[in-house]
Tab-separated table of C-alpha atoms in Angstrom:
chain	number	residue	atom	x	y	z
Q	4	ASP	CA	114.598	70.597	120.848
Q	5	GLU	CA	112.916	67.420	121.146
Q	6	LEU	CA	110.609	68.984	117.969
Q	7	THR	CA	111.913	68.496	113.923
Q	8	ASP	CA	112.587	71.478	112.129
Q	9	ALA	CA	109.357	70.056	110.063
Q	10	THR	CA	107.680	70.604	113.362
Q	11	ARG	CA	108.517	73.876	114.313
Q	12	ASP	CA	107.388	75.108	111.012
Q	13	MET	CA	103.785	73.489	111.345
Q	14	HIS	CA	103.162	75.241	114.184
Q	15	ARG	CA	104.175	78.136	112.953
Q	16	ALA	CA	101.824	77.592	109.930
Q	17	ILE	CA	98.731	76.191	112.300
Q	18	THR	CA	99.191	79.014	115.148
Q	19	SER	CA	99.604	81.753	112.052
Q	20	LEU	CA	95.930	81.006	110.075
Q	21	MET	CA	94.644	80.575	113.461
Q	22	GLU	CA	94.926	83.590	113.941
Q	23	GLU	CA	95.139	84.668	110.548
Q	24	LEU	CA	91.068	83.290	111.017
Q	25	GLU	CA	90.349	85.148	114.601
Q	26	ALA	CA	91.414	88.486	112.706
Q	27	VAL	CA	88.815	87.774	110.167
Q	28	ASP	CA	86.222	87.171	112.742
Q	29	TRP	CA	87.145	90.410	114.740
Q	30	TYR	CA	86.761	92.658	111.412
Q	31	ASN	CA	83.031	91.086	110.725
Q	32	GLN	CA	82.243	91.616	114.312
Q	33	ARG	CA	84.096	95.134	113.557
Q	34	VAL	CA	82.562	95.210	110.135
Q	35	ASP	CA	79.335	94.826	111.205
Q	36	ALA	CA	78.823	96.769	114.027
Q	37	CYS	CA	80.214	100.060	112.961
Q	38	LYS	CA	77.942	102.937	111.500
Q	39	ASP	CA	80.165	105.171	109.475
Q	40	SER	CA	79.843	103.437	106.105
Q	41	GLU	CA	83.391	104.008	105.140
Q	42	LEU	CA	85.107	102.675	108.386
Q	43	ALA	CA	83.063	99.234	107.536
Q	44	THR	CA	84.822	98.997	104.042
Q	45	ILE	CA	88.002	99.623	105.330
Q	46	LEU	CA	87.371	97.021	107.288
Q	47	ALA	CA	86.405	95.027	105.156
Q	48	HIS	CA	88.821	95.440	102.929
Q	49	ASN	CA	91.432	95.136	106.643
Q	50	ARG	CA	89.235	91.303	106.845
Q	51	ASP	CA	89.621	90.522	103.147
Q	52	GLU	CA	93.692	91.261	103.089
Q	53	GLU	CA	93.246	88.540	106.556
Q	54	LYS	CA	91.762	86.046	103.970
Q	55	GLU	CA	94.174	86.565	101.332
Q	56	HIS	CA	96.649	85.596	104.327
Q	57	ALA	CA	94.478	82.732	105.197
Q	58	ALA	CA	94.788	81.435	101.648
Q	59	MET	CA	98.566	81.826	101.024
Q	60	VAL	CA	98.928	79.279	104.772
Q	61	LEU	CA	97.046	77.059	104.037
Q	62	GLU	CA	97.987	75.946	100.773
Q	63	TRP	CA	101.296	75.982	102.743
Q	64	ILE	CA	100.593	73.375	104.623
Q	65	ARG	CA	98.270	71.746	102.251
Q	66	ARG	CA	102.189	71.331	100.326
Q	67	LYS	CA	103.773	70.013	103.593
Q	68	ASP	CA	101.069	67.395	105.022
Q	69	PRO	CA	100.194	65.064	102.415
Q	70	THR	CA	97.143	63.700	104.533
Q	71	PHE	CA	95.877	67.560	104.071
Q	72	ASP	CA	96.419	67.894	101.024
Q	73	LYS	CA	94.441	64.850	99.995
Q	74	GLU	CA	91.855	65.878	102.325
Q	75	LEU	CA	91.584	68.776	100.648
Q	76	LYS	CA	91.778	67.868	97.363
Q	77	ASP	CA	88.300	65.542	98.546
Q	78	PHE	CA	86.210	68.556	100.866
Q	79	LEU	CA	87.225	71.484	98.671
Q	80	PHE	CA	86.024	73.030	94.750
Q	81	THR	CA	83.426	70.421	94.464
Q	82	ASP	CA	79.311	70.126	94.845
Q	83	LYS	CA	79.922	66.768	96.709
Q	84	PRO	CA	77.663	66.701	100.732
Q	85	ILE	CA	80.017	68.445	102.791
Q	86	ALA	CA	79.252	65.643	104.471
Q	87	HIS	CA	80.151	63.219	102.151
Q	88	GLU	CA	82.822	59.714	102.999
């Protein structure tokens, strides 16, 4: 009961993002190891849906966390060096 609703929701979102990215990794490995091209296509499709889910959760996090908002706006969709200051 010491955590606010906002903190609990952010935890849910971060955990969900981690799980979606983990699923992407698993599907990448399955696609890479798969010998059946039809199954590989299905697995790649499933992987890409996990990427969509991850993007949706990341956007929710961005909208709720001003620091994430600032950092994502600074680093994403730019040609600046990634390690820029």
